[in-house]
Short mmCIF file of C-alpha atoms in Angstrom, two decimals:
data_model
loop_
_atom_site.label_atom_id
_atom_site.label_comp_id
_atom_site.label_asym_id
_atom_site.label_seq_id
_atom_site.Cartn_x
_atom_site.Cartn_y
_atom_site.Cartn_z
CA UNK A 1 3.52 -24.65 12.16
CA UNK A 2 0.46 -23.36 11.39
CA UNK A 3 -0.67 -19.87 9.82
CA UNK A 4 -1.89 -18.68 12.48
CA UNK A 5 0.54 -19.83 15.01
CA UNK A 6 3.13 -17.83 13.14
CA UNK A 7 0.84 -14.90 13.24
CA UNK A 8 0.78 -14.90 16.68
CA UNK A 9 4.41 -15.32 17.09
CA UNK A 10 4.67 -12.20 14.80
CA UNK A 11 2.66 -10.07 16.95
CA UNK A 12 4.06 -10.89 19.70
CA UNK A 13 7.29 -9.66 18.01
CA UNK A 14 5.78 -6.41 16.80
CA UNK A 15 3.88 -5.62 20.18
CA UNK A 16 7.60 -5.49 22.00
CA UNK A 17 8.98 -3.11 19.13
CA UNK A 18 6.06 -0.85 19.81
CA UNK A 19 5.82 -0.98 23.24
CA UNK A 20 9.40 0.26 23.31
CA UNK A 21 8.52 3.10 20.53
CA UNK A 22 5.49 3.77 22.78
CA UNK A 23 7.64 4.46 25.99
CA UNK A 24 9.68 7.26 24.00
CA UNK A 25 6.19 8.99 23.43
CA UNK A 26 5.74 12.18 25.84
CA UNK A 27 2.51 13.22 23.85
CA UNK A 28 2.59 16.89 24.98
CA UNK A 29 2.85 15.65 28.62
CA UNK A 30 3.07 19.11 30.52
CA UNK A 31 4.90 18.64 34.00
CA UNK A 32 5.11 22.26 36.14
CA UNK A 33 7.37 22.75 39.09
CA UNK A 34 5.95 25.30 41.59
CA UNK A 35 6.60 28.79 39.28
CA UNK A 36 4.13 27.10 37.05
CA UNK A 37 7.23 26.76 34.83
CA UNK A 38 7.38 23.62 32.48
CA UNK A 39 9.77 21.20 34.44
CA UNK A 40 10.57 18.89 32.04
CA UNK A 41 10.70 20.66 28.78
CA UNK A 42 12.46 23.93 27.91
CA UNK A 43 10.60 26.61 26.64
CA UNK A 44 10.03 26.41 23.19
CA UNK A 45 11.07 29.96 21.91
CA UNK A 46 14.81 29.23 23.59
CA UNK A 47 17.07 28.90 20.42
CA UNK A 48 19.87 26.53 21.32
CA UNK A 49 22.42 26.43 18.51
CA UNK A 50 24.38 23.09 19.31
CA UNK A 51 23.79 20.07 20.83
CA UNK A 52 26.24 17.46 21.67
CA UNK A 53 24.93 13.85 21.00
CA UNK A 54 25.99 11.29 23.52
CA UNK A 55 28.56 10.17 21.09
CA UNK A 56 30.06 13.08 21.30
CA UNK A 57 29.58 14.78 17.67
CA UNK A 58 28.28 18.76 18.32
CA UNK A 59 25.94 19.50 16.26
CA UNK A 60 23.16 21.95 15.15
CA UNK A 61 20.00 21.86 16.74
CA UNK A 62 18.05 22.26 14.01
CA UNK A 63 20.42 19.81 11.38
CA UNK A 64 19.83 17.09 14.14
CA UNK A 65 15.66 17.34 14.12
CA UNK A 66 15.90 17.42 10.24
CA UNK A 67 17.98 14.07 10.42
CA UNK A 68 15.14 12.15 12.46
CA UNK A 69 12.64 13.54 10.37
CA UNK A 70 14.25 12.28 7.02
CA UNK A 71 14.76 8.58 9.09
CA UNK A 72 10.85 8.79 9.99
CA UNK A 73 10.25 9.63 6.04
CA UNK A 74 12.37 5.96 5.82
CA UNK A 75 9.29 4.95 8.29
CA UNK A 76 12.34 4.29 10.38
CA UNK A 77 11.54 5.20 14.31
CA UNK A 78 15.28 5.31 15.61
CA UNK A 79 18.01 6.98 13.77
CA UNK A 80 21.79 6.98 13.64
CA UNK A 81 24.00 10.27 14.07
CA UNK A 82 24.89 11.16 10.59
CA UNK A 83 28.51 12.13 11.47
CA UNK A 84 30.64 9.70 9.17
CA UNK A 85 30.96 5.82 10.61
CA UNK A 86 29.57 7.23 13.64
CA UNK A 87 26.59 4.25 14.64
CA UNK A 88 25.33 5.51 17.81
CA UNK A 89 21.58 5.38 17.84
CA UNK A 90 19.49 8.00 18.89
CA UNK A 91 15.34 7.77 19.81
CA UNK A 92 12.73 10.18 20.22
CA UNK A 93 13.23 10.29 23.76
CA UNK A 94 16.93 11.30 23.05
CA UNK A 95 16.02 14.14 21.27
CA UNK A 96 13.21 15.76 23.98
CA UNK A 97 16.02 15.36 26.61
CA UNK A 98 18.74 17.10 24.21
CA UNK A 99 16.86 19.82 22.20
CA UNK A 100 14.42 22.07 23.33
CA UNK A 101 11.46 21.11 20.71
CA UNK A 102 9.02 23.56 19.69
CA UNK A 103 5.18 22.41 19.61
CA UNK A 104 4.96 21.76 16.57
CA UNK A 105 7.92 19.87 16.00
CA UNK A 106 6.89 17.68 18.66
CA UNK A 107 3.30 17.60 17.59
CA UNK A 108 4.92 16.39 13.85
CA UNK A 109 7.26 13.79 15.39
CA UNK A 110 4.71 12.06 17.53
CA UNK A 111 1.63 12.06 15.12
CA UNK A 112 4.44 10.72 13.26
CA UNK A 113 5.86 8.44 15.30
CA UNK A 114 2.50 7.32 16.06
CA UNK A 115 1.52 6.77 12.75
CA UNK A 116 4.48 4.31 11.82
CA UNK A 117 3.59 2.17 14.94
CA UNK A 118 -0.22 2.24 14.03
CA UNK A 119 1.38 0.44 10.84
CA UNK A 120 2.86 -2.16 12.68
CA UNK A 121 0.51 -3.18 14.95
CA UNK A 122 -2.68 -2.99 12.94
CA UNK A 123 -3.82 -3.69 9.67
CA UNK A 124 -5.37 -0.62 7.81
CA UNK A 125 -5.67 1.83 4.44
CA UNK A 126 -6.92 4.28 3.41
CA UNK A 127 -10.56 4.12 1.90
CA UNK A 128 -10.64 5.28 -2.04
CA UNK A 129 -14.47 6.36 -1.06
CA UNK A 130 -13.84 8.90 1.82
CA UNK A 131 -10.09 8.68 2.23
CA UNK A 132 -10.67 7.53 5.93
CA UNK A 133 -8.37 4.90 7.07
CA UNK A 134 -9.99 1.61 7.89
CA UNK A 135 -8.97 -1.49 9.90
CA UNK A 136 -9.32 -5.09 8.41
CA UNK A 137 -9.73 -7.36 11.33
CA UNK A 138 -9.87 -10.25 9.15
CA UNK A 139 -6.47 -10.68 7.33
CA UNK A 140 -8.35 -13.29 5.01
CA UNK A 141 -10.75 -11.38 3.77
CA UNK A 142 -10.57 -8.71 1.22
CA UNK A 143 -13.49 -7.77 1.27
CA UNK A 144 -13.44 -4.66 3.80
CA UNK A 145 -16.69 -2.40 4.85
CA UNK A 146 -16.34 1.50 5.21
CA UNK A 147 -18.79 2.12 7.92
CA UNK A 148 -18.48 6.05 6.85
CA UNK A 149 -19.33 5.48 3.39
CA UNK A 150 -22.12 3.40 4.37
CA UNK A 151 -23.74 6.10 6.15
CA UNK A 152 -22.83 8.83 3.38
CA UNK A 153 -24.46 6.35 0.68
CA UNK A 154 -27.09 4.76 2.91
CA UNK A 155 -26.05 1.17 1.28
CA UNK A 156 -23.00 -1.15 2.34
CA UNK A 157 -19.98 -0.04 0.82
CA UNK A 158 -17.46 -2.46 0.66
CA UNK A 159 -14.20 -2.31 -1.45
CA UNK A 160 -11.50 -4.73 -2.33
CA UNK A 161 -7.97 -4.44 0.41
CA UNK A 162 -5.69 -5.31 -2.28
CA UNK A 163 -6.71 -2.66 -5.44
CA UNK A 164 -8.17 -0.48 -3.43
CA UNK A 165 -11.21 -0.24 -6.10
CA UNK A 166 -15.23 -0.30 -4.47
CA UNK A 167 -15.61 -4.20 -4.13
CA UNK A 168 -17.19 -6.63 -6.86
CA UNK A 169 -18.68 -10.04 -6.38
CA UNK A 170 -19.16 -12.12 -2.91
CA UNK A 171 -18.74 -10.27 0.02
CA UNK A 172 -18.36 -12.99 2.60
CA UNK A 173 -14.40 -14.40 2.70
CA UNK A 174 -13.23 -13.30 -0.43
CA UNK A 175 -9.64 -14.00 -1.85
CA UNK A 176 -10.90 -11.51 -4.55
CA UNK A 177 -12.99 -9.33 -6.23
CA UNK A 178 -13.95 -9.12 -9.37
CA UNK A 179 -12.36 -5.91 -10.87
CA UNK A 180 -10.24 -6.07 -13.71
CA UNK A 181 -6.75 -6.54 -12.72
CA UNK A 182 -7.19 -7.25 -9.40
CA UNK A 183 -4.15 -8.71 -7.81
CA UNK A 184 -2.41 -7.56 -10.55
CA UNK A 185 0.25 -4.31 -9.50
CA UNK A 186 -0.22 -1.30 -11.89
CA UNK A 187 2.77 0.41 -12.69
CA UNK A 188 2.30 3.94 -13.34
CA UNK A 189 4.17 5.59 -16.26
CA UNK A 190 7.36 7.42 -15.47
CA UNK A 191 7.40 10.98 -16.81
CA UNK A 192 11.55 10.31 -17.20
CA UNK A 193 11.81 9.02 -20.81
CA UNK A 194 14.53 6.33 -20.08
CA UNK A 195 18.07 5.91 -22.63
CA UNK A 196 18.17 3.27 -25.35
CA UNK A 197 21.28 0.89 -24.61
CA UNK A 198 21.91 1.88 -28.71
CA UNK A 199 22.28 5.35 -27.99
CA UNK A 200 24.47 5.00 -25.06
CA UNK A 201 26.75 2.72 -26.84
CA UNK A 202 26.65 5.33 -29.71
CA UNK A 203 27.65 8.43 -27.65
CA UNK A 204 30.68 6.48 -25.67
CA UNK A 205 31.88 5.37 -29.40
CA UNK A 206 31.63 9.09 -30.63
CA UNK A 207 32.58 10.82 -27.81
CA UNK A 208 34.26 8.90 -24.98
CA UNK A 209 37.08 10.38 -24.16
CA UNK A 210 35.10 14.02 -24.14
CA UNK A 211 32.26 11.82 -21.45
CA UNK A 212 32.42 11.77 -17.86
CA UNK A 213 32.79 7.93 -17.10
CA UNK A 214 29.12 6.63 -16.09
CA UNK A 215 28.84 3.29 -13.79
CA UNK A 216 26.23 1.10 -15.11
CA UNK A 217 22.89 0.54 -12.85
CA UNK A 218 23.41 -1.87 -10.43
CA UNK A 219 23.87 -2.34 -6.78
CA UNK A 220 27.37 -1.69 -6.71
CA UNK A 221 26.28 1.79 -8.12
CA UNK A 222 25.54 4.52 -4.49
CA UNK A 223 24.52 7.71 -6.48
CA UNK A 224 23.48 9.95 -3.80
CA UNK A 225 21.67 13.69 -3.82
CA UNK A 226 21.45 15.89 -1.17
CA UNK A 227 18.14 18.07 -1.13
CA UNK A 228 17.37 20.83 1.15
CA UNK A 229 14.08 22.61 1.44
CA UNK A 230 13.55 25.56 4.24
CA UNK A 231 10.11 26.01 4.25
CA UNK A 232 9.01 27.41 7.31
CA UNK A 233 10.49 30.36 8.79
CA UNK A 234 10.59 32.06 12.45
CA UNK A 235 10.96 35.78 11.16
CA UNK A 236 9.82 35.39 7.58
CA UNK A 237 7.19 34.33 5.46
CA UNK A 238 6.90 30.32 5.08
CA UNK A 239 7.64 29.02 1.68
CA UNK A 240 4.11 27.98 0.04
CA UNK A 241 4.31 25.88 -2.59
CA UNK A 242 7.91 25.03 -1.74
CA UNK A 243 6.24 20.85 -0.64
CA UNK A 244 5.26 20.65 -4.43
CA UNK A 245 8.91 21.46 -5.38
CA UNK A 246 10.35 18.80 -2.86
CA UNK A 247 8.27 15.95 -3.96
CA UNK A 248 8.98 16.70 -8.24
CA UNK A 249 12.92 16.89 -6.91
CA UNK A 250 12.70 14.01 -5.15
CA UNK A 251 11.04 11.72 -8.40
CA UNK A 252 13.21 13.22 -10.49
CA UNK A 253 16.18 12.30 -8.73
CA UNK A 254 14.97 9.11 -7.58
CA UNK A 255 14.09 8.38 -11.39
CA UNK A 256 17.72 9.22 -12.05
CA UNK A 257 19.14 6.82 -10.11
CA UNK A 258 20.31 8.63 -6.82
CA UNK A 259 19.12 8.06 -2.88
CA UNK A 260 17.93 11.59 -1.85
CA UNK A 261 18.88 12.78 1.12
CA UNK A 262 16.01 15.06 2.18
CA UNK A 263 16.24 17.57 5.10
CA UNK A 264 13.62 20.20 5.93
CA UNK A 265 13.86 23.77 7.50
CA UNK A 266 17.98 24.09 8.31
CA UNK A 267 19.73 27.11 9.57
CA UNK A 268 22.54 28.27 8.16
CA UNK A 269 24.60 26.42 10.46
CA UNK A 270 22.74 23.43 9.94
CA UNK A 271 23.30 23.52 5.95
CA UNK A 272 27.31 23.92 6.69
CA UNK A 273 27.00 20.96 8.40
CA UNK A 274 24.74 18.78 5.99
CA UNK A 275 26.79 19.74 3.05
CA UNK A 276 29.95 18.72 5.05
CA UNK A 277 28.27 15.78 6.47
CA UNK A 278 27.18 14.43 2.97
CA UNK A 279 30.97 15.19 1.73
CA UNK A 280 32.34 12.81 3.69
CA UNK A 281 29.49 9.69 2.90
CA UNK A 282 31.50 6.47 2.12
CA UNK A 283 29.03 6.41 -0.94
CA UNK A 284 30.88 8.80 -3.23
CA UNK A 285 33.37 6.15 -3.40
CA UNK A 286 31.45 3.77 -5.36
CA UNK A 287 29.12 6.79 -7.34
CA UNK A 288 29.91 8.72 -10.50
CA UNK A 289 28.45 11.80 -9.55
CA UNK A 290 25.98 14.15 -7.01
CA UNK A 291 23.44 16.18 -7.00
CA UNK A 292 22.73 18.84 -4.86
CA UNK A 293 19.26 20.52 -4.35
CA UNK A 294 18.83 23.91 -2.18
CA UNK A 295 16.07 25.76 -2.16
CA UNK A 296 15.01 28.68 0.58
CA UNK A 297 14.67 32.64 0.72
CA UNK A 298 17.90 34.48 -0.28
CA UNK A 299 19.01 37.89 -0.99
CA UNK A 300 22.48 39.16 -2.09
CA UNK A 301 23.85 38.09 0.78
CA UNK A 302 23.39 34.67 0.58
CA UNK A 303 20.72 31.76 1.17
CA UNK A 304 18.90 32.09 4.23
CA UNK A 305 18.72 29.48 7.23
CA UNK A 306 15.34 29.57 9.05
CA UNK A 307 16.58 32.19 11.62
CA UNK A 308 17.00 34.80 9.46
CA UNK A 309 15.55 38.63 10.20
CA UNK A 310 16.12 41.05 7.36
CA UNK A 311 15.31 44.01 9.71
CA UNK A 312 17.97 42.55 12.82
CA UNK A 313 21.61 41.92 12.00
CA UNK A 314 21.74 40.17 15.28
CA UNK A 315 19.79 37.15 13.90
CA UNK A 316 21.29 37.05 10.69
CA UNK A 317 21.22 33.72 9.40
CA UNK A 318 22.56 33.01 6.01
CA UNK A 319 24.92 30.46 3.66
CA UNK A 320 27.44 31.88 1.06
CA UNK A 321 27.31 30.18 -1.81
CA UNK A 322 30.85 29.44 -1.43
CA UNK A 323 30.53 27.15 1.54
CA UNK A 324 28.53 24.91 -0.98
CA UNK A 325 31.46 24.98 -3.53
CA UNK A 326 34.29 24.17 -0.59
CA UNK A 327 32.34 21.57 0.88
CA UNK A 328 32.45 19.69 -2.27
CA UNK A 329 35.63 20.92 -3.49
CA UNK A 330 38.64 18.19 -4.04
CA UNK A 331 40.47 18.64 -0.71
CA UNK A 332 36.97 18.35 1.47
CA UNK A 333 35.19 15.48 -0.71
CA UNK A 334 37.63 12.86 -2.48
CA UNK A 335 35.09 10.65 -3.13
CA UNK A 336 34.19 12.69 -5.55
CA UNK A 337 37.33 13.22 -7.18
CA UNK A 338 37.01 13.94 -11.17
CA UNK A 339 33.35 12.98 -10.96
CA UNK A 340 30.53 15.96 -11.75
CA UNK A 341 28.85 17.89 -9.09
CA UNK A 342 25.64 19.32 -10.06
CA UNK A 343 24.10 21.84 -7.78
CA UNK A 344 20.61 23.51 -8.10
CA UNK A 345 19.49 26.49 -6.38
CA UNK A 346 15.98 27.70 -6.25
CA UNK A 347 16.03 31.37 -4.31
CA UNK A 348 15.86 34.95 -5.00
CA UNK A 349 19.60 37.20 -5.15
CA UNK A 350 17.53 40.38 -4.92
CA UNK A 351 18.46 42.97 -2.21
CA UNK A 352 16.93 42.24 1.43
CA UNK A 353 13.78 43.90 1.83
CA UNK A 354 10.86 43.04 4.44
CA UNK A 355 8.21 40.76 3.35
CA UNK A 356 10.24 39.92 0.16
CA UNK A 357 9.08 36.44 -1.08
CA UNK A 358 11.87 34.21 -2.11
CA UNK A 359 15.17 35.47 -1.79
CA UNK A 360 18.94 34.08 -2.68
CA UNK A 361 22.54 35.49 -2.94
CA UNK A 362 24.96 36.93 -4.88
CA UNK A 363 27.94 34.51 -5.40
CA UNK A 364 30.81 35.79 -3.46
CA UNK A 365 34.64 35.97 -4.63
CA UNK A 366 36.42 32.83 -4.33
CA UNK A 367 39.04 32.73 -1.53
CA UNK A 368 42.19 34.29 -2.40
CA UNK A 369 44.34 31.45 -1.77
CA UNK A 370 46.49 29.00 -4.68
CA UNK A 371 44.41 27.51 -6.39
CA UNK A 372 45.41 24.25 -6.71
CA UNK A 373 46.45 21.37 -3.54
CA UNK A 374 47.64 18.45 -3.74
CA UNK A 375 46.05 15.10 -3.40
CA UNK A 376 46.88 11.68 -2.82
CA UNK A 377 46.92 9.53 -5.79
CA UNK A 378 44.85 6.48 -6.05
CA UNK A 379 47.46 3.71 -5.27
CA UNK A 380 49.41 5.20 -2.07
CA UNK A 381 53.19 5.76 -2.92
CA UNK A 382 55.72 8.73 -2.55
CA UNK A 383 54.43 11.10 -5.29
CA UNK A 384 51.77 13.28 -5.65
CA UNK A 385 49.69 14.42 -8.24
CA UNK A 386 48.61 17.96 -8.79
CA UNK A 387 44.51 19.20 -8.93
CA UNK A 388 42.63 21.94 -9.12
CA UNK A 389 40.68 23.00 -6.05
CA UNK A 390 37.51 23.31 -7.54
CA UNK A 391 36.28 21.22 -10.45
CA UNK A 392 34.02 19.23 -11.94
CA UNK A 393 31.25 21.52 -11.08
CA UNK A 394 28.22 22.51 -12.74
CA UNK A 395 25.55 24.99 -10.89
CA UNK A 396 22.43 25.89 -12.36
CA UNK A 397 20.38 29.42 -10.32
CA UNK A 398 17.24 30.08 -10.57
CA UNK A 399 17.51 33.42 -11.25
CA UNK A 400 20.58 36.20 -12.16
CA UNK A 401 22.04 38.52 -9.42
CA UNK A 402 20.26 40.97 -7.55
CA UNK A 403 16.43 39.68 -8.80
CA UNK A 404 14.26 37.10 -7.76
CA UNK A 405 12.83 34.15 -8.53
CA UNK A 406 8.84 33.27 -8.70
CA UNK A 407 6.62 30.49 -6.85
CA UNK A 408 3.28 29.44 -6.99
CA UNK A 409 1.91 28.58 -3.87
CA UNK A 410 0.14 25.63 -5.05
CA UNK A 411 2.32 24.14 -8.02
CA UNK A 412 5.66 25.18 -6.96
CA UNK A 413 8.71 27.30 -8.31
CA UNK A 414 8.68 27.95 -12.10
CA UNK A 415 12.52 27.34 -11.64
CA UNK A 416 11.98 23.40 -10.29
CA UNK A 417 8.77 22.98 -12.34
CA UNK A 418 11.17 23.59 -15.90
CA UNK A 419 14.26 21.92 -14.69
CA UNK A 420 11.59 18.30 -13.90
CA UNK A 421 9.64 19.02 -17.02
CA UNK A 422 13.28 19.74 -18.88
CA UNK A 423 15.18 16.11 -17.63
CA UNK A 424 12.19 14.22 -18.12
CA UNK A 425 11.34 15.28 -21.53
CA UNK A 426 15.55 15.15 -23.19
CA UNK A 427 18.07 13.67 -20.72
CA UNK A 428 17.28 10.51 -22.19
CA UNK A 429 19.31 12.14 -25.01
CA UNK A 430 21.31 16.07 -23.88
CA UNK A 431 24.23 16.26 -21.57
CA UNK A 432 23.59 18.50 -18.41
CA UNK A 433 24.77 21.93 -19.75
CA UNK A 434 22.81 20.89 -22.80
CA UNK A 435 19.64 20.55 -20.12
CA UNK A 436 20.23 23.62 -18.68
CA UNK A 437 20.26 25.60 -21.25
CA UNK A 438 16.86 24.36 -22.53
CA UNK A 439 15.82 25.42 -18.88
CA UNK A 440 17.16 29.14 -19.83
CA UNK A 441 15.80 29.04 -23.35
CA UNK A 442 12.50 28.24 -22.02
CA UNK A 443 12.22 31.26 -19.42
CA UNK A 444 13.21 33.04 -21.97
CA UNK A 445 10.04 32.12 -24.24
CA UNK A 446 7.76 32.04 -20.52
CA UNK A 447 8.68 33.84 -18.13
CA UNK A 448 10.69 36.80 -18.91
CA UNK A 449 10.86 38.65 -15.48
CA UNK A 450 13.24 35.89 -14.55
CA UNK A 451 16.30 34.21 -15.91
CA UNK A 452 18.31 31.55 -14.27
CA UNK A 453 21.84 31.53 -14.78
CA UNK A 454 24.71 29.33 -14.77
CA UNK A 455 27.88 29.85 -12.06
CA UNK A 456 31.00 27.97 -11.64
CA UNK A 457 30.92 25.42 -14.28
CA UNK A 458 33.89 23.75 -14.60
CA UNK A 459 33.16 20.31 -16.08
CA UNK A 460 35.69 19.42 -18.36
CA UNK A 461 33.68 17.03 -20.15
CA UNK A 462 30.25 16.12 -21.09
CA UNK A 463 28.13 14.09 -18.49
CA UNK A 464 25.26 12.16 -19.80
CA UNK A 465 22.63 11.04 -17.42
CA UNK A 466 21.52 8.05 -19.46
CA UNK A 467 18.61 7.38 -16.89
CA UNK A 468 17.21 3.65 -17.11
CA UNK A 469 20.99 2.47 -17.60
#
């Protein structure tokens, strides 16, 4: 079978995965029934709070767009409900009929959806000259034109499809050009200075029964993180800056060995139901800790969903810092039994006041209740053994109660911009409570008007990163 043949064959293919993408597209389609009233879509300014998914799950609206957004971030075009063993697919055209989608969440998903089929059935990149994607008809040939930087420069401008680099040597068929390296991937550095296996082995000889046990890297190792970022508001001000903060979480993490779960712009409702969502992943089982990332407005009464209205008590929309705690906490996530639970929480715990930037919330009293249950034990048989509801817990604030916290619109929080620098720079080397008190001691020396804090900490032990290992 020849080359081409089996390029063929593979079109083929991809053309019927598209075409059934393509059919889920409604592309702002605009169908009025004789009021003049929009027919098929509801109007966008209805908030609907729940949605039941035809497998049944109820859900919040806004937790369920988030979900298909982090699948189409996984260039994935279909997603599955993320209720635990629940596989029912969902598609695009799933959603329009369940949710009533604003504009520009529709205008996001398609251009997005769009995009990811544009991938499949055509060949094209993005020109280093002007940035403008370009098609390569010929998939033998490396040698690609820019017709817009040919007009810009008034020459040809070629450049080479695999380094991306303006083209040197033939033009006419190449296999390659002539640039240094060519064909050749460059890796760039990573900021995270990784463990030595001698320094490792030297802590768990020193210290090992004061460490948190640590599974080695490998693929029997699910380290998840759970990272939430509420950007854009419908009563208050969106969150500039707040992208740059996402993306240096998400390398970080990454870095450290954990999938990141990334959802975007949740009510308060929808947080509830990621955190209890991501409690119950089958994961946890084979991890030896979490991390979880929030990072929105707050005030002293908590951190605010995207809903919120500091002026209308009606559309108060906010998540007590407890609900993080109990969704983690041993009775609600067993999988993570004994193992650390980091949380980080970028958002101001000043008093609500219009037009306040960031905002976060004062941490509530813990619910007056025993405070121990009783769990299973790890081999099933007639006796139980005793633990505390909440441990293992380590939460870092970005700033003390009732103050705020400080972003810059185009490089992010100073909060998320320390803790990155921080772990890159010395968790080759510090436990985390060692980390976050470098974070603290360097606000102190920077940026005085604000001083994160840390809540709840109840590790027992010491829990080394060792990132690389």
């Amino acid at each position: 079978m020849t080359e081409d043949h089996d390029w063929d064959e593979d079109l083929e293919e991809a053309d019927a995965a598209i075409a059934r993408v393509f059919q889920h597209l409604n592309v702002h389609k605009q169908h009025t029934d004789e009021s003049g009233r929009n027919s098929e879509v509801r109007p966008s300014n209805e908030r609907v709070d729940f949605v039941a998914l035809p497998c049944g799950h109820r859900m919040p609206t806004d937790y369920v767009v988030a979900w298909f957004k982090y699948y189409l971030k996984q260039k994935k075009t279909a997603f599955s409900c993320p209720r635990k063993s629940c596989s029912v697919n969902l598609s695009y055209q799933d959603i329009c009929q369940l949710i009533p989608l604003t504009d520009k969440q529709r205008e996001f998903l398609e251009e997005n959806l769009a995009l990811l089929v544009a991938r499949r059935l055509f060949d094209f990149k993005a020109c280093p000259g002007c940035q403008s994607n370009v098609e390569r008809r010929d998939r033998g040939n490396l040698c690609v034109n820019c017709t817009i930087c040919t007009a810009n420069l008034k020459r040809n401008y070629y450049f080479c499809w695999n380094c991306r680099r303006e083209w040197k040597g033939p033009t006419n068929n190449a296999v390659r050009c002539e640039n240094n390296n060519c064909g050749q991937r460059v890796r760039t550095s990573d900021p995270l200075t990784p463990c030595t296996p001698e320094f490792k082995k030297k802590m768990l000889q020193e210290k090992g029964d004061d460490i948190y046990p640590v599974k080695d890297k490998s693929t029997d190792r699910k380290r998840l993180a759970l990272l939430i970022n509420n950007v854009e508001f419908r009563n208050l001000n969106d969150r500039a800056g707040a992208d740059k903060d996402e993306v240096n979480m998400e390398v970080l993490l990454k870095a450290l060995g954990y999938t990141v779960i990334t959802l975007r712009d949740l009510s308060a409702q929808g947080m509830h139901a990621a955190l209890r969502d991501f409690a119950q992943r089958e994961e946890h089982v084979k991890s030896d800790s979490c991390f979880v990332v929030l990072m929105s407005h707050g005030d002293s009464r908590g951190i605010c969903g995207v809903f919120d209205s500091f002026d209308n008590e009606d559309e108060e929309d906010v998540l007590q810092a407890d609900e993080i705690f109990n969704s983690l906490n041993t009775p609600n996530c067993a999988g993570l039994l004994d193992k650390p639970k980091i949380i980080l929480i970028q958002a101001c715990r000043g008093e609500p006041h219009p037009f306040q930037a960031p905002i976060f919330a004062k941490c509530p009293h813990i619910i007056d209740e025993e405070g121990s249950v009783y769990v299973q034990d790890a081999v099933p048989t007639r006796k139980r053994a005793k633990e505390h509801r909440e441990k293992d817990f380590c939460c870092l604030r970005s700033c003390t109660p009732d103050t705020v916290s400080y972003r810059n619109q185009e490089r992010g929080s100073h909060f998320i911009q320390n803790i990155v620098e921080i772990f890159n720079q010395d968790a080759h080397q510090d436990d985390i409570e060692e980390l976050f008190r470098k974070v603290i001691k360097k606000f102190k020396m920077l940026h005085p008007c604000q001083m994160p804090c840390k809540e709840r900490a109840t590790l027992s032990k010491r829990f080394y990163l060792f990132p690389g290992l």
